[in-house]
Coordinates of C-alpha atoms in Angstrom, one line a residue:
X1 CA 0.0 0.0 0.0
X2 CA 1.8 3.3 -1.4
X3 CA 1.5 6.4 0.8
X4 CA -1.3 8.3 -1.5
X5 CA -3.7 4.7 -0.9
X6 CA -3.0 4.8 2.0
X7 CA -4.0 8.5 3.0
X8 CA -7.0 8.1 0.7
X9 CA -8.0 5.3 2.7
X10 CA -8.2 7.7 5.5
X11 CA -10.1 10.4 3.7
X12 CA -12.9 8.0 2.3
X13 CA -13.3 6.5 5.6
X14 CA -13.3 9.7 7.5
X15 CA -16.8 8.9 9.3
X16 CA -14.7 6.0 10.5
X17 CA -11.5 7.5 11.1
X18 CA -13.0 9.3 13.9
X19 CA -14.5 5.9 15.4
X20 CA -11.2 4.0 14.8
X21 CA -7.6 4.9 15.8
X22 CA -4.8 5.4 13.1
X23 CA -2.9 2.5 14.4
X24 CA -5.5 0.2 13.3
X25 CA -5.0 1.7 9.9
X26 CA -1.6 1.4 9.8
X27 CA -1.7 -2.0 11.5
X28 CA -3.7 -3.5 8.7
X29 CA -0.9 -1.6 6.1
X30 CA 1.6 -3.9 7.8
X31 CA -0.5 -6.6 7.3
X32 CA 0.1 -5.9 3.9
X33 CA 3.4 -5.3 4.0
X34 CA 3.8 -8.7 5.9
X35 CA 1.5 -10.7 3.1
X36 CA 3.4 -9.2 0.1
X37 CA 7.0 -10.1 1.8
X38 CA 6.0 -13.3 2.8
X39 CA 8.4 -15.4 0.9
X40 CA 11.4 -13.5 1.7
X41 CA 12.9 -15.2 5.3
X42 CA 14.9 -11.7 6.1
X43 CA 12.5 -9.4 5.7
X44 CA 12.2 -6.7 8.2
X45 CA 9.5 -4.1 8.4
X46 CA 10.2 -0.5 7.8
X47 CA 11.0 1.7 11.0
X48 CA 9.3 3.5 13.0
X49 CA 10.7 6.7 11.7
X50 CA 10.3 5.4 8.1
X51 CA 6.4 4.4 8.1
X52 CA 6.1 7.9 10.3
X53 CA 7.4 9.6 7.7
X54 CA 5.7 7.0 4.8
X55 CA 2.1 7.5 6.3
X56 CA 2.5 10.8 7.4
X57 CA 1.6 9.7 11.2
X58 CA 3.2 10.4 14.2
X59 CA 5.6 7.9 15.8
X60 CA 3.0 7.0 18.6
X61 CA 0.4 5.6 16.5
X62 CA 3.3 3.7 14.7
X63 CA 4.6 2.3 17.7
X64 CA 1.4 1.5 18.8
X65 CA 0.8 -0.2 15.5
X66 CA 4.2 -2.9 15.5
X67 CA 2.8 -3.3 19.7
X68 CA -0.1 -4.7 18.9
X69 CA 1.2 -6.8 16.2
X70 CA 3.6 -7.9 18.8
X71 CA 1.1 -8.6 21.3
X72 CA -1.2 -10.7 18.9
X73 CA 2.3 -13.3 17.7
X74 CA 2.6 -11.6 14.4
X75 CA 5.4 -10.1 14.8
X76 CA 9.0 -10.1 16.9
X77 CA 11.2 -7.5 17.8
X78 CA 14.4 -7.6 18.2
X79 CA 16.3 -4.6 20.1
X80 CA 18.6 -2.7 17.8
X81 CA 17.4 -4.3 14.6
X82 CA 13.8 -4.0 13.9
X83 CA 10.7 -5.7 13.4
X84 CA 10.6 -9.0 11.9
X85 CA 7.0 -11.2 11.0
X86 CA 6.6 -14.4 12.7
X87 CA 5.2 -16.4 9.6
X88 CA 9.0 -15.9 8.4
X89 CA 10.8 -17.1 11.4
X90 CA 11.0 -21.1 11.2
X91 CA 12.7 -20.1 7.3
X92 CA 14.7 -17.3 8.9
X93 CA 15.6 -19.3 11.4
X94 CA 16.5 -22.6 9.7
X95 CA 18.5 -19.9 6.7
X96 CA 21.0 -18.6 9.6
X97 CA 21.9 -22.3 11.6
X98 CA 21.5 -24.1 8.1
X99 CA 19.7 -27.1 9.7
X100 CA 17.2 -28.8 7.8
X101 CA 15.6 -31.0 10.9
X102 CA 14.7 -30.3 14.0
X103 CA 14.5 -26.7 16.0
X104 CA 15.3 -25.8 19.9
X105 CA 15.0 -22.3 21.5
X106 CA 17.1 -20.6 23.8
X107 CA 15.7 -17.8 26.1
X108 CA 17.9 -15.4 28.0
X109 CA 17.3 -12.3 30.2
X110 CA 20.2 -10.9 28.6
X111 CA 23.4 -11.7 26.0
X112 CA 25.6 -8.5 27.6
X113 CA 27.7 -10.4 29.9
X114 CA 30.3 -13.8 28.8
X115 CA 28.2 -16.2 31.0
X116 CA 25.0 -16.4 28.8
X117 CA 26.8 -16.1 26.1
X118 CA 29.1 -18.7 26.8
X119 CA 26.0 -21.2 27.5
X120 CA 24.4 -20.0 24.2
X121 CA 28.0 -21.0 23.4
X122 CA 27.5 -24.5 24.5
X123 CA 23.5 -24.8 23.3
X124 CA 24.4 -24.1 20.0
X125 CA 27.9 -26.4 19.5
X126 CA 26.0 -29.5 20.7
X127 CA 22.7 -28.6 18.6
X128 CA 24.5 -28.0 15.5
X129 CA 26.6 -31.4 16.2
X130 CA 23.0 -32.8 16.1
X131 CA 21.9 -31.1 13.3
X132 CA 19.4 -28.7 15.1
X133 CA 18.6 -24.9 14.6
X134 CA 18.5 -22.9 17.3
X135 CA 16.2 -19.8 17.9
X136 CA 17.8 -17.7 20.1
X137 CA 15.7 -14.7 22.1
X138 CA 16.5 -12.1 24.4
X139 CA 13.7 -11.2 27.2
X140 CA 15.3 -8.1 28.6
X141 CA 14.9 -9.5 31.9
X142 CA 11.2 -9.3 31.7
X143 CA 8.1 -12.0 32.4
X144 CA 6.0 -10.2 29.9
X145 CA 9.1 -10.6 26.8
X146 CA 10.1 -14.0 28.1
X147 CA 6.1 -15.1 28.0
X148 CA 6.2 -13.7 23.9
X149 CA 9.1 -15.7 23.7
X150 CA 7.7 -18.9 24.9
X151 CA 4.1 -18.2 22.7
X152 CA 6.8 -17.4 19.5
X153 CA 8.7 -20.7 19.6
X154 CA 6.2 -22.9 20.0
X155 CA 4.8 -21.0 17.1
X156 CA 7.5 -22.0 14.8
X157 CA 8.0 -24.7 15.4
X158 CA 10.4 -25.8 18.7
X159 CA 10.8 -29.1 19.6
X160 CA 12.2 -28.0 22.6
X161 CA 12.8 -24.8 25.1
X162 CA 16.3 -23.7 26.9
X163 CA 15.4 -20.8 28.9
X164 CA 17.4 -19.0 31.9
X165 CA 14.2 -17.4 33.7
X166 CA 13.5 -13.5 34.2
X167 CA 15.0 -12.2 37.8
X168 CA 11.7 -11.6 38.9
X169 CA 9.8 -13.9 41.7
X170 CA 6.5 -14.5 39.4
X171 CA 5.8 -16.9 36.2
X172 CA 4.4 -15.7 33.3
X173 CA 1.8 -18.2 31.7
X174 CA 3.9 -19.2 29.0
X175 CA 6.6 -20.6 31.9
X176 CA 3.1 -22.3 33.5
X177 CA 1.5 -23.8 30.0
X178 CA 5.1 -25.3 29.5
X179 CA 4.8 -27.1 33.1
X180 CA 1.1 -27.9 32.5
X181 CA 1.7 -29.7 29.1
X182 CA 5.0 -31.1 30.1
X183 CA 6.8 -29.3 27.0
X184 CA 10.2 -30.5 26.7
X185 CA 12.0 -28.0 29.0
X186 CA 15.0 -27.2 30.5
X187 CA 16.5 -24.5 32.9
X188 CA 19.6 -22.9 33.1
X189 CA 21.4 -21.7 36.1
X190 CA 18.2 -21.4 38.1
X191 CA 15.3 -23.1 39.4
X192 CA 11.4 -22.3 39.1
X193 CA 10.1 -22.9 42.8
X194 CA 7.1 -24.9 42.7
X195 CA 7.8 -26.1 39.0
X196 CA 9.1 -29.7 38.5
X197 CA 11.5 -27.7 35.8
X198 CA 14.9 -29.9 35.4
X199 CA 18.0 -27.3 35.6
X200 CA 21.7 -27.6 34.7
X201 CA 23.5 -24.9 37.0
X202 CA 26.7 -24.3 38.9
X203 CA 27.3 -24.9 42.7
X204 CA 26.3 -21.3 43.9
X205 CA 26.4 -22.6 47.5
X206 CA 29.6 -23.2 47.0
X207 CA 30.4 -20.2 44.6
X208 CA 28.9 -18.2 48.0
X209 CA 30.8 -20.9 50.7
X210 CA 34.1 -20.3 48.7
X211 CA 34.0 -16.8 48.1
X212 CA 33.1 -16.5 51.6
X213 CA 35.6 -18.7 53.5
X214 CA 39.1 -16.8 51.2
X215 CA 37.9 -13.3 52.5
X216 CA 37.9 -14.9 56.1
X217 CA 41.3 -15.2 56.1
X218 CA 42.1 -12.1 55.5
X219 CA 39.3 -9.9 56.9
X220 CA 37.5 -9.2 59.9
X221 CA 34.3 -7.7 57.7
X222 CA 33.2 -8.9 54.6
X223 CA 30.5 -8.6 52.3
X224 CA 28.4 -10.3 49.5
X225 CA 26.4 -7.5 46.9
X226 CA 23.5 -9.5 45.0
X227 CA 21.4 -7.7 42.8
X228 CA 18.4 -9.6 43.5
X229 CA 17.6 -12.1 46.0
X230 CA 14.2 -13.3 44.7
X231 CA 16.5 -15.9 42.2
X232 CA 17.4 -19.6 43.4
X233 CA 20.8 -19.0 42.0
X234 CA 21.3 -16.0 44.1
X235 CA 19.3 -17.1 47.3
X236 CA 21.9 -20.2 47.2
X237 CA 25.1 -17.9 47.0
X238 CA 23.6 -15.7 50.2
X239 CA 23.4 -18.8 52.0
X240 CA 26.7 -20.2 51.4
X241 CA 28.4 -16.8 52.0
X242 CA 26.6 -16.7 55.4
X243 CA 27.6 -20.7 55.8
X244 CA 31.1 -20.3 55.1
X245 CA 31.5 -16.8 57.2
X246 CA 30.0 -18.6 60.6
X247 CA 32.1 -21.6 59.4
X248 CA 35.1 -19.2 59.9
X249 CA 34.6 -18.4 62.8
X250 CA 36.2 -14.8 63.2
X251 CA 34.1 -12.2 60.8
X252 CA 31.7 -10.0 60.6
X253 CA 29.6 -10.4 57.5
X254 CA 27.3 -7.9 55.4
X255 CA 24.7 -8.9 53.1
X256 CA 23.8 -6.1 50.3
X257 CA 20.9 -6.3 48.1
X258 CA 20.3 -4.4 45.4
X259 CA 16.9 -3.8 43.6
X260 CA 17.4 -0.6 41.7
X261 CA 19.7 2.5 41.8
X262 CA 23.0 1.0 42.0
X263 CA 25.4 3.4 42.1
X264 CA 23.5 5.2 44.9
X265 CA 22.5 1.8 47.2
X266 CA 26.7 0.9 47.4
X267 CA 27.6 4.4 48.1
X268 CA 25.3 4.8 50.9
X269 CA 26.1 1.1 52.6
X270 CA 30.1 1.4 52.0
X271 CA 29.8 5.5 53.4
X272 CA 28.1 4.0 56.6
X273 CA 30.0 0.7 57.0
X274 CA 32.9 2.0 56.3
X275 CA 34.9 -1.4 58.4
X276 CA 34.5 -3.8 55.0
X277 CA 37.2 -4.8 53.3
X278 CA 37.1 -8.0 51.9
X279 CA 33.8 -7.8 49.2
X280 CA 32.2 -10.7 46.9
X281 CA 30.4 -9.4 43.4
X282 CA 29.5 -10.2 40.2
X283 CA 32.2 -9.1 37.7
X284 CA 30.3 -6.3 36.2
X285 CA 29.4 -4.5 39.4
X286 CA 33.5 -4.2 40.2
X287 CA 33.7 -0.9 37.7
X288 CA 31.0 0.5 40.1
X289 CA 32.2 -0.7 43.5
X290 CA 35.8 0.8 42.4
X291 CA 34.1 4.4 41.2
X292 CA 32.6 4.6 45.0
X293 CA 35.7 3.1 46.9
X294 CA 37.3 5.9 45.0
X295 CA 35.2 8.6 46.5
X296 CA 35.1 7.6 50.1
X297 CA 38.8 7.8 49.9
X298 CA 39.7 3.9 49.9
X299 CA 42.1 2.1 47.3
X300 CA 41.8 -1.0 46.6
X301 CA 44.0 -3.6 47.2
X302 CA 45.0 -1.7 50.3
X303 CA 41.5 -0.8 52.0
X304 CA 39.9 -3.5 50.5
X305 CA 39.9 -6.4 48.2
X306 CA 37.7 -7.8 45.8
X307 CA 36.4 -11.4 45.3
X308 CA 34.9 -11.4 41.6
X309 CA 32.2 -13.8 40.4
X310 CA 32.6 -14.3 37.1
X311 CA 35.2 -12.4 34.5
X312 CA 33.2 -9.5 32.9
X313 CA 35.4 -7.3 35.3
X314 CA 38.7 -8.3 33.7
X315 CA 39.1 -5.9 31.1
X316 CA 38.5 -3.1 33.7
X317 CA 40.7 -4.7 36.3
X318 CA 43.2 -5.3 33.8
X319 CA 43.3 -1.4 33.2
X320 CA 43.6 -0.2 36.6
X321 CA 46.4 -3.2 37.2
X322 CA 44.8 -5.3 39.8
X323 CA 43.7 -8.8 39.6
X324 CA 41.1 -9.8 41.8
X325 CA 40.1 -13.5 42.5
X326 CA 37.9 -14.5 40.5
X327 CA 35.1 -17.9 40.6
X328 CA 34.4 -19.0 37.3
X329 CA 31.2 -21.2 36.3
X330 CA 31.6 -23.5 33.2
X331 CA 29.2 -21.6 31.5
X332 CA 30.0 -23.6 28.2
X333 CA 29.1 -27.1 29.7
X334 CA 25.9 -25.9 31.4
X335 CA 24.9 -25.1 27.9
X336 CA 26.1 -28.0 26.1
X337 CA 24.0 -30.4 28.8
X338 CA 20.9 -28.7 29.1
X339 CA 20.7 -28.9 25.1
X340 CA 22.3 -32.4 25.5
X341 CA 19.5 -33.4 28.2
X342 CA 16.7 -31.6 25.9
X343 CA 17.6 -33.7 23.2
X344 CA 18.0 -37.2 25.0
X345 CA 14.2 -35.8 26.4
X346 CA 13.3 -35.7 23.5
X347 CA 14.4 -38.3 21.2
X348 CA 14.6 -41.0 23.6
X349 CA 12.1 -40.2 26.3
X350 CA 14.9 -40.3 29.2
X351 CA 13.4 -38.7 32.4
X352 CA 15.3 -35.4 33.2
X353 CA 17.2 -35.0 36.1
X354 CA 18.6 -31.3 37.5
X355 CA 22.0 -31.1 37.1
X356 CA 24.9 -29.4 38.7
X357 CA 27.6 -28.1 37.1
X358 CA 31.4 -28.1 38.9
X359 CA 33.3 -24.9 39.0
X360 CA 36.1 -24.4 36.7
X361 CA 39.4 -24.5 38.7

């Protein structure tokens, strides 16, 4: 539909206009936009800047136009990129892992840091050693993408669903229609309470126990930051840090929790307890945990020291010249056996069993 059809529409219907909102006019434009692409597997719909400026409509009505596509399965977004149709995917999908049989999805909250992507990483080597596409999707850390995600692939077609749940402490129904129909389903690096989910993951007891009992040695007060404690993964790391600190014997431990502000929440806890040195955290807070340190007057390696969780704090550390201690999960092999364990699920009906992951050394 060209621009002048498309304004024309508009004027003839003018009685109607009033009655119905733009977006529903544009949403039926990419309707046909969708129908007349339909055999092309890459296609992505037009910006919202380009049908704004195409349709002569403001951006809202656009927006609103691709979210309720989105809402209804039509369509899929994909941050950074654009706006691709659903009824293209399984193609799409089967063009860029150049599988012709079978089709497992991988959900994530995020692909920013190495440990997601080293278990896509793993998901994908032992798929493709099987011949199997994978459809990978990000949820942003939210239920509401991470339900989308679920509804999209079924819809095209997965035999099977990784998924490394949203940080937050409720299910979405797509998480619940997967436990109710006993869809082949596996999660990553934490566990559904309440939801007879298998789940390959580290040893964050021990990931908290360990961090935990090396500070010890060294420090009188020490200190775990978690940035939410509503997930299994972190819940188990709080109680092995507490474990291992009263195993000690001779410290005084911290817990922090953070929910939202970061920068703000550590200032305010290091400004008033101001006797921590010895401090556990996921790589990518360290950047932030050094900026404050900085401004209370404390340098590390001499005021305090830093147990790091996981290496996304190397490249920084490596800048500053200090090398923290650092706890690494195999983030590659809890990838490679969840889509291992889907596939034996799946292809020879063996009963799934959670799974714990060892620490790399």
């Amino acid at each position: 539909m060209t621009y002048l059809v498309f304004r024309d529409k508009i004027k003839k219907k003018s009685v109607l206009y009033m009655k119905e909102k733009l977006f529903t006019l544009i949403e039926a434009h990419l309707r046909d936009l969708i129908e007349l692409n339909k055999d092309n597997p890459d296609y992505m719909l037009p910006s919202e800047n380009q049908l704004a400026i195409k349709l002569n409509a403001s951006r809202v009505s656009v927006r609103r136009a691709l979210d309720e596509l989105e809402k209804k399965g039509e369509i899929f977004k994909i941050k950074g990129k654009g706006s691709f149709p659903v009824k293209n995917l399984n193609k799409n999908f089967r063009t860029i892992t150049g599988t012709q049989n079978d089709l497992f999805a991988f959900i994530a909250p995020d692909f920013n840091t190495r440990f997601p992507r080293g278990i896509s990483k793993g998901v994908f080597d032992f798929a493709t050693s099987k011949n199997i596409g994978i459809a990978q999707f990000c949820t942003y850390n939210s239920v509401v993408n991470e339900e989308q995600a679920i509804f999209l692939a079924k819809k095209i077609g997965c035999k099977g669903i990784i998924i490394m749940p949203a940080d937050e402490d409720n299910y979405n129904n797509g998480i619940l229609s997967l436990a109710l129909n006993k869809f082949p389903t596996i999660l990553v690096d934490r566990y559904l309470f309440g939801l007879n989910f298998p789940c390959v993951s580290s040893d964050h007891f021990k990931i908290g126990y360990d961090a935990a009992v090396y500070l010890t040695q060294k420090h009188k007060s020490v200190c775990l930051i978690s940035v939410d404690d509503m997930v299994s993964s972190v819940k188990k790391r709080i109680e092995g840090f507490n474990k291992g600190v009263t195993d000690s014997g001779n410290a005084k431990k911290y817990n922090l929790i953070i929910r939202d502000d970061f920068y703000h929440t550590i200032k305010a806890f290091f400004a008033k307890n101001s006797d921590i040195s010895g401090i556990v955290c996921n790589g990518e807070a360290i950047y932030t945990l050094y900026r404050v340190m900085t401004e209370l007057n404390k340098q590390i390696n001499v005021d305090y020291e830093i147990v790091s969780i996981g290496e996304d704090g190397n490249d920084f550390c490596e800048a500053i010249g200090y090398i923290p201690k650092t706890i690494l999960q195999d983030d590659y092999k809890i990838g490679y056996e969840a889509a291992k364990m889907l596939y034996e699920n799946i292809t020879e009906n063996q009963t799934l069993q959670s799974k714990t992951i060892p620490l790399t050394e």
